[in-house]
Coordinates of C-alpha atoms (C1' of nucleotides) in Angstrom, one line a residue:
Chain A
X1 CA 0.1 -0.5 -0.2
X2 CA 1.1 3.4 -0.2
X3 CA 3.6 4.8 2.5
X4 CA 6.5 7.5 2.7
X5 CA 8.4 5.4 1.0
X6 CA 5.9 5.6 -2.1
X7 CA 7.0 7.7 -5.3
X8 CA 6.1 12.1 -4.4
X9 CA 2.8 12.5 -6.0
X10 CA 3.1 14.8 -9.2
X11 CA 1.3 18.1 -8.6
X12 CA 1.2 22.7 -10.0
X13 CA 3.1 23.2 -7.0
X14 CA 5.8 20.5 -7.5
X15 CA 6.0 21.2 -10.6
X16 CA 6.4 24.9 -10.1
X17 CA 9.0 23.9 -8.2
X18 CA 10.7 22.2 -9.9
X19 CA 11.3 23.8 -12.6
X20 CA 12.2 27.0 -10.7
X21 CA 15.3 25.0 -9.8
X22 CA 15.8 23.6 -13.1
X23 CA 16.0 27.2 -14.5
X24 CA 18.0 29.1 -11.9
X25 CA 15.7 31.3 -10.3
X26 CA 16.0 29.7 -6.8
X27 CA 19.3 26.4 -5.5
X28 CA 17.3 26.0 -2.3
X29 CA 13.2 25.8 -1.6
X30 CA 12.2 27.5 1.4
X31 CA 8.6 27.6 2.8
X32 CA 6.9 28.1 5.5
X33 CA 4.0 26.8 7.2
X34 CA 2.2 29.8 8.4
X35 CA -0.5 29.3 12.0
X36 CA -2.8 31.8 13.9
X37 CA -2.1 30.6 17.4
X38 CA -5.9 31.4 18.1
X39 CA -7.0 27.1 18.2
X40 CA -6.2 24.0 17.3
X41 CA -4.5 22.4 14.4
X42 CA -7.4 20.0 12.7
X43 CA -6.9 17.8 9.5
X44 CA -7.0 20.1 7.3
X45 CA -3.5 21.9 7.9
X46 CA -2.3 18.7 7.7
X47 CA -2.4 18.7 4.2
X48 CA -0.7 21.7 4.3
X49 CA 1.8 21.0 6.6
X50 CA 2.8 17.9 4.3
X51 CA 2.6 20.1 1.3
X52 CA 5.1 22.9 3.1
X53 CA 6.8 20.7 4.9
X54 CA 6.9 17.7 1.8
X55 CA 7.6 20.0 -0.5
X56 CA 11.4 20.9 0.9
X57 CA 13.0 18.2 2.5
X58 CA 11.7 16.5 -1.3
X59 CA 14.3 19.4 -2.4
X60 CA 16.9 19.4 0.2
X61 CA 14.8 22.6 1.1
X62 CA 13.7 23.9 4.5
X63 CA 10.9 24.7 6.4
X64 CA 10.6 27.7 9.0
X65 CA 7.1 27.7 11.4
X66 CA 5.8 30.5 11.6
X67 CA 3.1 31.7 14.1
X68 CA 1.0 34.4 11.8
X69 CA 0.1 36.4 15.3
X70 CA -0.9 39.5 15.0
X71 CA -4.0 39.3 17.0
X72 CA -3.7 39.8 20.4
X73 CA -7.7 39.2 20.8
X74 CA -7.4 35.8 19.9
X75 CA -4.3 34.3 20.0
X76 CA -2.5 32.6 22.6
X77 CA 0.6 31.0 24.0
X78 CA -1.2 27.7 24.8
X79 CA -2.2 27.6 20.7
X80 CA 0.9 27.9 20.0
X81 CA 2.3 25.2 22.0
X82 CA -0.4 23.1 20.7
X83 CA 0.3 23.7 17.5
X84 CA 4.2 23.1 17.9
X85 CA 3.3 19.5 19.7
X86 CA 0.6 19.0 16.8
X87 CA 3.3 19.9 14.4
X88 CA 6.2 16.9 15.6
X89 CA 4.0 14.5 16.1
X90 CA 2.8 14.4 12.2
X91 CA 6.6 13.4 12.0
X92 CA 7.7 17.3 10.7
X93 CA 10.5 19.4 12.6
X94 CA 10.6 23.2 11.6
X95 CA 14.2 24.3 10.6
X96 CA 13.6 27.5 12.5
X97 CA 10.5 28.8 14.7
X98 CA 9.6 32.4 14.1
X99 CA 7.0 34.6 15.1
X100 CA 5.4 37.7 12.5
X101 CA 5.8 39.3 16.7
X102 CA 9.4 39.1 16.1
X103 CA 9.0 41.2 13.4
X104 CA 7.4 44.3 14.8
X105 CA 10.4 46.4 14.8
X106 CA 11.2 46.1 11.0
X107 CA 6.9 45.7 10.3
X108 CA 6.7 48.7 12.2
X109 CA 10.2 50.5 9.9
X110 CA 8.7 49.9 6.9
X111 CA 4.9 51.6 7.3
X112 CA 7.2 54.2 8.1
X113 CA 8.9 53.8 4.7
X114 CA 5.4 53.7 3.1
X115 CA 4.1 56.6 4.8
X116 CA 7.8 58.4 3.6
X117 CA 6.8 57.6 0.3
X118 CA 3.3 59.1 0.1
X119 CA 1.7 55.4 -0.1
X120 CA 0.5 54.8 3.3
X121 CA -1.4 57.3 5.7
X122 CA -3.4 57.6 8.9
X123 CA -7.4 57.7 7.7
X124 CA -9.6 59.2 11.1
X125 CA -12.6 57.6 9.9
X126 CA -14.7 55.5 12.0
X127 CA -15.2 52.1 11.1
X128 CA -18.8 52.4 10.3
X129 CA -17.7 54.8 7.5
X130 CA -15.0 53.1 6.7
X131 CA -16.6 50.0 5.5
X132 CA -20.2 52.8 3.4
X133 CA -16.6 54.6 2.0
X134 CA -15.3 51.1 0.9
X135 CA -18.1 50.6 -2.1
X136 CA -19.4 47.2 -2.7
X137 CA -19.0 44.5 -5.0
X138 CA -20.5 46.4 -8.0
X139 CA -19.8 49.5 -6.7
X140 CA -16.4 51.0 -7.5
X141 CA -15.6 53.2 -3.2
X142 CA -14.4 56.9 -2.5
X143 CA -11.9 58.3 -1.1
X144 CA -11.3 59.6 3.4
X145 CA -11.2 62.5 3.0
X146 CA -8.1 61.9 5.4
X147 CA -6.2 60.4 2.3
X148 CA -5.0 63.1 1.1
X149 CA -3.0 64.3 4.6
X150 CA 0.6 65.7 3.9
X151 CA 3.2 63.0 4.5
X152 CA 4.5 64.9 7.9
X153 CA 1.3 64.8 9.5
X154 CA 0.2 61.4 8.3
X155 CA 4.3 59.9 10.4
X156 CA 3.3 62.0 12.7
X157 CA -0.2 60.8 13.7
X158 CA 1.4 57.1 13.1
X159 CA 3.5 57.3 15.6
X160 CA 2.1 58.7 18.2
X161 CA -0.4 55.8 17.3
X162 CA 1.8 53.9 18.1
X163 CA 3.0 55.7 21.2
X164 CA -0.7 55.2 22.2
X165 CA -1.9 58.1 22.9
X166 CA -5.0 57.5 20.8
X167 CA -7.9 55.0 22.0
X168 CA -9.1 51.6 19.5
X169 CA -10.6 52.2 16.6
X170 CA -9.6 56.2 16.7
X171 CA -7.6 56.1 13.5
X172 CA -6.4 52.7 11.1
X173 CA -3.2 53.0 8.8
X174 CA -3.7 52.4 5.3
X175 CA -2.1 51.9 1.9
X176 CA -2.8 54.3 -0.9
X177 CA -3.3 52.6 -3.5
X178 CA -7.2 52.6 -5.7
X179 CA -10.4 52.9 -4.6
X180 CA -11.7 52.5 -8.0
X181 CA -10.3 49.0 -7.7
X182 CA -12.5 45.9 -8.9
X183 CA -10.5 43.9 -6.3
X184 CA -11.6 44.6 -2.8
X185 CA -8.5 43.7 -1.3
X186 CA -7.1 47.1 -3.6
X187 CA -8.7 49.4 -1.8
X188 CA -6.7 51.2 0.8
X189 CA -6.8 47.9 2.7
X190 CA -5.6 48.7 6.4
X191 CA -2.8 47.8 7.9
X192 CA -2.2 48.8 11.1
X193 CA -4.5 49.0 13.3
X194 CA -4.8 50.3 16.9
X195 CA -5.7 47.9 19.8
X196 CA -4.0 48.3 23.3
X197 CA -4.3 44.7 24.5
X198 CA -1.7 43.4 25.8
X199 CA 0.6 40.5 23.5
X200 CA 1.9 36.7 24.1
X201 CA 4.7 37.5 23.2
X202 CA 5.4 41.4 23.1
X203 CA 3.5 42.3 26.0
X204 CA 2.2 45.3 26.5
X205 CA 5.6 46.9 24.8
X206 CA 2.6 47.3 21.1
X207 CA -0.4 49.6 20.7
X208 CA -0.9 49.4 17.3
X209 CA -0.5 45.9 15.2
X210 CA -0.1 44.8 11.9
X211 CA -2.8 43.2 10.1
X212 CA -2.1 39.7 8.2
X213 CA -1.2 41.0 4.8
X214 CA 1.2 43.6 6.3
X215 CA 2.6 41.0 8.4
X216 CA 1.8 38.4 5.7
X217 CA 3.9 39.0 3.0
X218 CA 6.7 41.5 4.9
X219 CA 7.8 38.3 7.1
X220 CA 7.3 35.6 3.9
X221 CA 10.4 37.8 2.6
X222 CA 12.6 38.2 5.3
X223 CA 12.0 35.0 6.1
X224 CA 13.5 34.4 2.5
X225 CA 10.7 32.1 1.5
X226 CA 11.1 30.9 -1.6
X227 CA 7.6 29.9 -2.6
X228 CA 4.6 30.9 -0.5
X229 CA 1.5 28.3 0.0
X230 CA -1.7 29.1 0.6
X231 CA -5.6 28.4 0.5
X232 CA -8.0 29.3 -2.3
X233 CA -9.6 32.0 -0.8
X234 CA -6.2 34.6 -0.9
X235 CA -6.1 34.1 -4.1
X236 CA -8.0 37.7 -4.5
X237 CA -4.9 38.9 -1.8
X238 CA -2.0 37.9 -3.7
X239 CA -2.2 41.4 -6.7
X240 CA -1.8 43.2 -2.7
X241 CA 1.0 40.1 -1.7
X242 CA 3.0 41.5 -4.5
X243 CA 1.8 45.3 -4.4
X244 CA 3.5 45.8 -0.7
X245 CA 6.4 43.3 -1.6
X246 CA 7.2 46.3 -4.5
X247 CA 6.5 49.1 -2.3
X248 CA 8.7 48.2 -0.1
X249 CA 12.6 47.9 0.0
X250 CA 13.4 44.2 -0.1
X251 CA 15.7 41.9 -2.7
X252 CA 13.2 38.8 -2.0
X253 CA 9.5 38.9 -3.1
X254 CA 8.3 35.0 -2.7
X255 CA 5.9 33.7 -4.9
X256 CA 2.1 33.1 -3.5
X257 CA 0.5 30.1 -4.7
X258 CA -2.7 28.6 -3.8
X259 CA -3.8 25.4 -3.7
X260 CA -7.3 24.2 -2.8
X261 CA -8.2 23.3 1.1
X262 CA -9.1 19.9 1.6
X263 CA -12.6 19.3 3.0
X264 CA -13.6 15.7 4.8
X265 CA -17.9 14.6 4.6
X266 CA -19.9 13.5 8.2
X267 CA -17.7 17.1 10.1
X268 CA -16.5 20.2 10.1
X269 CA -13.5 22.1 9.8
X270 CA -13.9 25.1 10.9
X271 CA -11.7 27.1 13.8
X272 CA -14.6 28.7 14.8
X273 CA -17.0 25.6 14.9
X274 CA -14.3 23.9 16.2
X275 CA -14.5 26.1 19.1
X276 CA -18.3 25.7 19.7
X277 CA -18.6 22.4 19.6
X278 CA -16.1 21.8 22.1
X279 CA -17.3 24.9 24.5
X280 CA -20.9 24.1 24.4
X281 CA -20.0 20.6 25.5
X282 CA -20.3 18.6 22.8
X283 CA -17.2 16.3 22.7
X284 CA -15.1 16.5 25.6
X285 CA -13.0 18.9 23.8
X286 CA -10.1 19.4 21.6
X287 CA -9.2 16.2 22.0
X288 CA -12.2 14.2 21.4
X289 CA -11.9 11.4 19.2
X290 CA -15.0 12.3 17.2
X291 CA -12.6 15.8 16.2
X292 CA -11.0 15.9 13.3
X293 CA -8.8 18.3 14.9
X294 CA -4.9 17.0 15.0
X295 CA -4.5 15.8 18.6
X296 CA -8.6 14.3 18.4
X297 CA -7.7 12.2 15.3
X298 CA -4.5 11.3 17.5
X299 CA -6.4 10.9 20.4
X300 CA -9.0 8.4 18.3
X301 CA -5.8 6.3 17.6
X302 CA -4.7 8.0 14.0
X303 CA -1.2 6.8 13.0
X304 CA 0.4 10.5 12.0
X305 CA 1.7 7.9 9.0
X306 CA -1.9 7.6 8.1
X307 CA -2.4 11.4 7.6
X308 CA 1.0 11.7 5.7
X309 CA -0.2 8.7 2.9
X310 CA -4.0 9.9 4.0
X311 CA -2.8 13.8 2.2
X312 CA -1.0 12.1 0.2
X313 CA -3.0 9.7 -2.3
X314 CA -5.7 12.8 -2.3
X315 CA -3.1 15.2 -4.5
X316 CA -3.0 19.1 -4.6
X317 CA -4.5 20.5 -6.8
X318 CA -6.8 23.2 -6.8
X319 CA -10.2 22.4 -7.5
X320 CA -12.0 22.6 -4.4
X321 CA -13.6 19.7 -2.9
X322 CA -14.6 17.4 -0.4
X323 CA -13.1 13.7 0.5
X324 CA -15.4 11.0 2.0
X325 CA -14.4 10.1 5.1
X326 CA -14.1 6.3 4.2
X327 CA -10.9 7.6 2.2
X328 CA -9.4 8.9 6.1
X329 CA -10.9 5.8 7.2
X330 CA -8.8 2.9 4.5
X331 CA -6.4 5.1 5.7
X332 CA -5.5 4.4 9.2
X333 CA -7.1 0.2 8.6
X334 CA -3.9 0.1 5.4
X335 CA -1.4 1.5 8.2
X336 CA -2.1 0.1 11.0
X337 CA -3.4 -3.9 9.0
X338 CA 0.5 -3.4 7.9
X339 CA 2.1 -2.4 12.0
X340 CA -1.0 -3.0 14.3
X341 CA 0.1 -6.9 16.9
X342 CA -3.0 -9.2 16.7
X343 CA -5.5 -9.9 19.9
X344 CA -8.3 -11.2 20.8
X345 CA -11.1 -9.3 22.1
X346 CA -15.0 -9.9 22.9
X347 CA -17.6 -6.5 22.7
X348 CA -20.8 -8.1 24.1
X349 CA -20.4 -11.3 25.6
X350 CA -22.0 -14.6 26.2
X351 CA -20.5 -17.7 27.4
X352 CA -19.8 -21.2 26.2
X353 CA -18.6 -24.1 28.1
X354 CA -16.6 -26.0 27.0
X355 CA -17.8 -29.6 28.5
X356 CA -15.2 -31.9 27.7
X357 CA -12.9 -29.4 28.6
X358 CA -11.2 -30.5 31.7
X359 CA -12.8 -29.2 34.9
X360 CA -10.4 -26.9 36.9
X361 CA -7.9 -26.6 34.0
X362 CA -6.1 -24.0 31.2
X363 CA -2.9 -23.8 29.2
X364 CA -1.6 -20.9 27.1
X365 CA -1.3 -21.3 23.8
X366 CA 1.1 -19.6 21.5
X367 CA -0.4 -17.4 18.9
X368 CA 1.2 -14.9 16.0
X369 CA 1.2 -10.8 16.9
X370 CA 0.8 -10.5 12.9
X371 CA 0.1 -14.0 10.7
X372 CA 1.5 -11.4 8.3
X373 CA 4.4 -10.7 9.9
X374 CA 6.0 -13.4 11.5
X375 CA 9.0 -11.3 12.2
X376 CA 6.2 -10.0 14.7
X377 CA 6.9 -13.6 16.7
X378 CA 4.1 -13.9 19.1
X379 CA 2.1 -14.0 22.1
X380 CA 0.5 -16.6 24.5
X381 CA -3.1 -16.5 24.8
X382 CA -4.9 -18.1 27.4
X383 CA -7.9 -20.2 27.2
X384 CA -10.5 -22.8 29.8
X385 CA -13.3 -24.9 30.4
X386 CA -15.1 -21.6 30.2
X387 CA -14.6 -18.2 27.3
X388 CA -16.1 -15.6 26.0
X389 CA -17.8 -14.8 23.0
X390 CA -19.7 -13.3 20.6
X391 CA -23.1 -13.1 21.2
X392 CA -23.2 -11.6 17.2
X393 CA -21.1 -15.3 16.4
X394 CA -24.5 -17.2 17.3
X395 CA -27.9 -17.9 16.5
X396 CA -30.6 -20.7 16.8
X397 CA -31.8 -20.1 13.7
X398 CA -29.1 -18.1 11.1
X399 CA -29.9 -17.3 7.5
X400 CA -28.0 -18.7 4.1
X401 CA -24.3 -17.9 4.7
X402 CA -24.2 -17.5 7.9
X403 CA -21.0 -19.2 8.8
X404 CA -20.4 -18.9 12.6
X405 CA -21.9 -20.7 15.8
X406 CA -25.4 -22.4 15.9
X407 CA -27.3 -25.8 17.4
X408 CA -25.3 -28.9 16.6
X409 CA -23.0 -27.0 14.0
X410 CA -19.5 -26.0 14.1
X411 CA -16.7 -23.5 14.1
X412 CA -13.2 -22.8 14.3
X413 CA -11.7 -20.9 17.6
X414 CA -8.9 -18.6 16.2
X415 CA -5.7 -20.2 17.5
X416 CA -6.9 -23.1 19.3
X417 CA -9.6 -26.2 18.1
X418 CA -13.8 -26.9 16.4
X419 CA -15.7 -27.0 18.5
X420 CA -19.5 -27.5 18.2
X421 CA -22.4 -26.0 19.8
X422 CA -24.4 -29.0 21.7
X423 CA -26.9 -27.3 23.8
X424 CA -28.3 -24.1 24.7
X425 CA -29.2 -22.4 28.1
X426 CA -31.5 -19.7 28.6
X427 CA -33.1 -18.0 31.3
X428 CA -36.8 -17.3 32.1
X429 CA -37.1 -14.8 29.4
X430 CA -35.3 -16.7 26.8
X431 CA -32.3 -14.6 26.5
X432 CA -29.5 -17.2 26.2
X433 CA -26.9 -16.9 28.5
X434 CA -24.5 -19.6 28.1
X435 CA -23.7 -21.8 25.2
X436 CA -22.7 -25.9 26.0
X437 CA -20.0 -27.0 23.2
X438 CA -17.8 -29.9 22.8
X439 CA -13.9 -29.4 21.5
X440 CA -12.2 -31.8 18.8
X441 CA -9.0 -31.9 20.5
X442 CA -8.2 -33.3 17.2
X443 CA -8.2 -30.0 15.7
X444 CA -5.6 -28.0 18.2
X445 CA -3.8 -25.8 16.0
X446 CA -0.3 -27.4 15.0
X447 CA -2.1 -30.3 15.3
X448 CA -2.8 -32.2 11.3
X449 CA -6.3 -33.0 12.9
X450 CA -6.9 -28.2 12.9
X451 CA -6.3 -28.5 9.1
X452 CA -10.0 -30.0 8.6
X453 CA -11.9 -27.4 7.2
X454 CA -14.4 -25.6 8.6
X455 CA -16.3 -22.3 7.5
X456 CA -16.6 -20.3 10.5
X457 CA -13.1 -19.3 13.1
X458 CA -14.2 -17.0 15.9
X459 CA -13.1 -15.0 17.8
X460 CA -12.8 -16.0 22.1
X461 CA -10.8 -14.2 25.3
X462 CA -11.2 -16.6 28.4
X463 CA -13.2 -15.9 30.7
X464 CA -10.9 -17.0 33.7
X465 CA -8.4 -14.6 32.7
X466 CA -10.1 -12.4 30.6
X467 CA -9.3 -7.9 31.6
X468 CA -12.1 -6.3 31.2
X469 CA -12.7 -3.3 29.3
X470 CA -14.1 -0.3 28.6
X471 CA -13.7 0.0 25.0
X472 CA -14.8 3.9 22.7
X473 CA -16.9 2.8 19.7
X474 CA -16.8 6.1 17.9
X475 CA -18.6 7.0 15.5
X476 CA -19.4 10.4 12.2
X477 CA -20.0 13.5 14.1
X478 CA -21.9 14.1 12.0
X479 CA -25.0 11.7 10.8
X480 CA -25.9 14.1 7.0
X481 CA -22.6 14.1 5.0
X482 CA -22.9 17.9 4.8
X483 CA -23.1 20.2 7.9
X484 CA -24.1 23.3 6.5
X485 CA -25.6 22.4 3.6
X486 CA -28.6 23.2 4.6
X487 CA -28.9 27.2 5.0
X488 CA -32.4 27.0 7.1
X489 CA -30.5 24.7 9.9
X490 CA -28.3 25.5 12.2
X491 CA -24.9 22.5 11.7
X492 CA -26.0 21.5 15.1
X493 CA -28.7 19.5 15.0
X494 CA -27.2 17.2 12.1
X495 CA -24.9 15.9 15.2
X496 CA -25.5 11.7 15.2
X497 CA -26.9 11.0 19.1
X498 CA -24.9 8.0 18.9
X499 CA -20.9 9.1 17.8
X500 CA -20.7 7.5 21.0
X501 CA -21.2 4.4 22.3
X502 CA -19.1 3.4 25.7
X503 CA -18.7 -0.4 25.7
X504 CA -18.0 -1.0 29.6
X505 CA -17.2 -4.9 30.1
X506 CA -15.5 -5.6 27.3
X507 CA -13.6 -9.2 27.8
X508 CA -10.1 -9.0 26.6
X509 CA -6.9 -10.7 26.0
X510 CA -4.0 -10.5 29.1
X511 CA -1.6 -9.1 26.3
X512 CA -3.3 -5.5 26.3
X513 CA -3.2 -4.7 30.7
X514 CA 0.5 -4.2 28.9
X515 CA -0.1 -1.9 26.3
X516 CA 0.6 2.7 26.9
X517 CA -1.7 4.8 26.2
X518 CA -1.5 5.3 22.4
X519 CA -0.8 1.8 21.5
X520 CA -3.0 -0.1 19.4
X521 CA -3.8 -3.0 18.2
X522 CA -6.3 -5.1 16.0
X523 CA -8.5 -6.8 17.9
X524 CA -9.2 -9.9 14.8
X525 CA -12.8 -9.6 13.2
X526 CA -13.5 -6.8 15.0
X527 CA -11.6 -3.3 14.1
X528 CA -8.6 -1.6 15.5
X529 CA -7.9 0.2 19.4
X530 CA -6.2 2.5 21.2
X531 CA -5.3 2.0 24.6
X532 CA -7.0 5.5 25.6
X533 CA -5.1 8.0 27.9
X534 CA -7.8 7.4 30.4
X535 CA -6.8 4.1 30.6
X536 CA -4.9 4.3 33.8
X537 CA -5.3 0.4 35.7
X538 CA -3.5 -2.5 33.8
X539 CA -7.0 -4.7 34.9
X540 CA -8.9 -2.2 33.7
X541 CA -7.6 -0.3 30.0
X542 CA -9.5 2.1 28.0
X543 CA -9.5 1.4 24.3
X544 CA -10.9 4.1 21.9
X545 CA -11.8 2.2 18.9
X546 CA -10.4 3.9 15.5
X547 CA -12.2 2.1 12.7
X548 CA -13.3 -1.1 12.6
X549 CA -12.4 -4.0 10.2
X550 CA -14.7 -4.1 6.8
X551 CA -16.9 -6.3 7.2
X552 CA -18.6 -7.2 3.8
X553 CA -20.6 -9.6 5.4
X554 CA -22.5 -6.5 7.0
X555 CA -22.6 -5.2 3.7
X556 CA -23.9 -8.7 1.8
X557 CA -26.7 -7.8 5.1
X558 CA -27.3 -4.6 4.1
Chain B
rU1 C1' -25.1 41.9 -12.6
rG2 C1' -17.8 44.3 -10.3
rG3 C1' -13.0 40.7 -10.2
rG4 C1' -11.0 36.4 -8.4
rA5 C1' -10.8 30.7 -10.0
rC6 C1' -11.9 25.5 -10.7
rG7 C1' -14.8 22.3 -13.5
rU8 C1' -11.2 15.2 -16.4
rG9 C1' -15.5 7.4 -14.4
rG10 C1' -18.9 7.8 -7.1
rC11 C1' -15.3 10.0 -4.9
rC12 C1' -9.6 12.7 -5.0
rA13 C1' -6.2 13.1 -9.5
rA14 C1' -2.0 12.8 -13.6
rG15 C1' -1.8 14.7 -18.0
rU16 C1' 5.2 18.0 -20.4
rU17 C1' 5.4 23.3 -24.7
rG18 C1' -1.7 19.7 -29.5
rG19 C1' 0.6 14.6 -31.4
rU20 C1' -2.7 9.7 -30.9
rU21 C1' -4.7 3.2 -25.7
rA22 C1' -6.6 10.0 -21.0
rA23 C1' -2.0 6.8 -15.3
rG24 C1' -2.2 6.0 -9.8
rG25 C1' -5.3 6.0 -5.5
rC26 C1' -10.1 5.7 -3.8
rA27 C1' -15.2 3.6 -4.0
rC28 C1' -17.7 -1.1 -6.9
rG29 C1' -17.7 -6.1 -10.0
rG30 C1' -16.4 -10.8 -10.4
rG31 C1' -12.9 -14.4 -9.0
rG32 C1' -8.6 -16.4 -6.4
rU33 C1' -6.0 -17.8 -1.3
rU34 C1' -7.2 -17.8 3.7
rU35 C1' -7.6 -20.7 11.0
rU36 C1' -9.5 -12.8 11.6
rG37 C1' -16.4 -13.2 5.9
rA38 C1' -9.7 -9.1 7.5
rU39 C1' -5.6 -9.2 4.5
rC40 C1' -3.6 -10.8 0.6
rC41 C1' -3.6 -11.4 -5.1
rC42 C1' -5.4 -11.7 -10.5
rC43 C1' -9.6 -9.1 -14.0
rG44 C1' -13.1 -5.8 -15.0
rC45 C1' -14.6 -1.0 -14.7
rA46 C1' -14.3 6.7 -19.0
rU47 C1' -14.4 5.8 -27.5
rU48 C1' -14.3 10.4 -23.0
rC49 C1' -12.2 15.5 -20.3
rG50 C1' -19.1 20.6 -17.6
rC51 C1' -21.6 22.6 -22.8
rA52 C1' -22.2 23.5 -28.1
rG53 C1' -19.3 26.1 -31.8
rG54 C1' -14.5 26.8 -34.2
rU55 C1' -9.0 26.8 -35.5
rU56 C1' -5.7 22.4 -37.0
rC57 C1' -4.0 16.2 -40.6
rG58 C1' -4.0 16.4 -35.5
rA59 C1' -7.1 19.0 -28.9
rG60 C1' -8.5 17.3 -22.0
rU61 C1' -4.5 21.1 -24.0
rC62 C1' -5.2 26.3 -28.7
rC63 C1' -9.5 30.2 -29.8
rU64 C1' -15.0 32.3 -28.9
rG65 C1' -19.6 31.1 -26.8
rC66 C1' -22.6 29.4 -22.5
rC67 C1' -23.1 27.1 -18.2
rG68 C1' -22.1 25.6 -13.2
rU69 C1' -19.5 26.0 -9.0
rC70 C1' -16.8 29.1 -5.4
rC71 C1' -14.5 33.3 -3.0
rC72 C1' -14.3 38.4 -2.0
rA73 C1' -17.0 44.4 0.5
rG74 C1' -12.7 43.0 9.1
rC75 C1' -9.4 48.2 12.1
rC76 C1' -9.8 38.3 10.8
rA77 C1' -5.8 35.5 9.4

RNA sequence: UGGGACGUGGCCAAGUUGGUUAAGGCACGGGGUUUUGAUCCCCGCAUUCGCAGGUUCGAGUCCUGCCGUCCCAGCCA
């Protein structure tokens, strides 16, 4: 299957980079991943991370992690720390850690330069006036009455803005470009606003903070970025990005290239909505295993490798797309199939008594940790007279093609021997409480008799030795593919009430007790499960279902 | 109804400066192996590239028109 060793996939950005290297425009590629520390990273950010770090690494270049921390109202060091942890967990290491705030002085000096060259002015209209004079999509804007202030006055005002002589909103520094531009971004965009609030890195040093457009391109130039990759909604900002770099003095002019975000169905991806889900308690936190956040996926059991492979498979292009959740699920299945040790666990247990097995005795069998990969070794699996099997693996009156246990029928116990159902014990209400079986000693794994063919093989766990586990069965967070499609209804109305199904007393093999949080297993015939961080007691582990196994039997019965 | 962008099979997506059989993955269908109805292995799956014209010996690749979808009117990023 796909893995990191797989050859790179062609895409238009990679082609541009290759060409720039061939033509000698650049001899080293430098990219950056520029998150705003105002929330947690999600699977969509992972696409950008894989792209930025991946493309630089492929061509021997480097990537900086740069926090776009220009809005102290929304940002915090906690988010920054979480973001760094997520990037590293995904498997990437930045060349340099930078912050837009590292450049606040340079950004300010460049702004002064812009004022001096007559290309920026202090506007003293209030926000409302600015909005109304900006025009509309089809009508040009009108010039601010303050647009033609003298350079001296602008310089004085801007400095006083910096010095904290004015209140928030009193003035704003604007670039003097073109109020009638068909591109709204060019209608004298604000480049500095007054915000008399402390910044998580610069404290109360500044009373003014640069806007994204001003800070971003210049930060790129300062760092010598060669290719500034961003998402499609910034396409309209490119003329501004270029205008700024053309109107200050710099010998570096990175190329901004836009690509489409990666959307997934059955979830929401906007930071605002994810925050709402957390703050309103619809999920347990940013790392709730149902969240599309990196932290959530990690806790769910997704491996970093599977996420990288997912984005590699999805590709990079400019067409907006929505990728089925099944594709992401397939990426973990594929990765875990290769690496997860196999183990047996019964989620919905019913007791089976092997009537011809000696009472009071038990034994330890050796079972392969991974049948297709002997190098993963074996583990010891205990077996006794009483075992748990999956309730669904027995039917009194089964439909056609049911290969599991039935009255009088035979089935193989995985890694053990063949058993035959001889009796079914029920309670007063007719519920099955116990199933009696006889085992065939000749059919033990390893013996010649094991070659005997029976139609089905089921998993089981020794009653005496079973660990009592809490298993959390996760499903999609929403019950519709696109929770935002319905304009009449709020996306929260589509939250899937069954996205978490807690199983309190699942029975698992003893081996699982040796695992640590983050370790994952394949529960044979069931799915892939990861030990949760809530797992404190090795005798009572807590496991999250990352994803189920493919189930063509269930599909057949749909 | 201003501007910017996108439209290749169910979902992604590759398609070098037009050259002739339209990659690959996922999904799907069929077959085989199998002590996981998993995995794995075969085979199949767009006479066609949003639509309509045009240029050309030849067009997904060029031109024209049309249709559809997305983004932009924060002192957010």
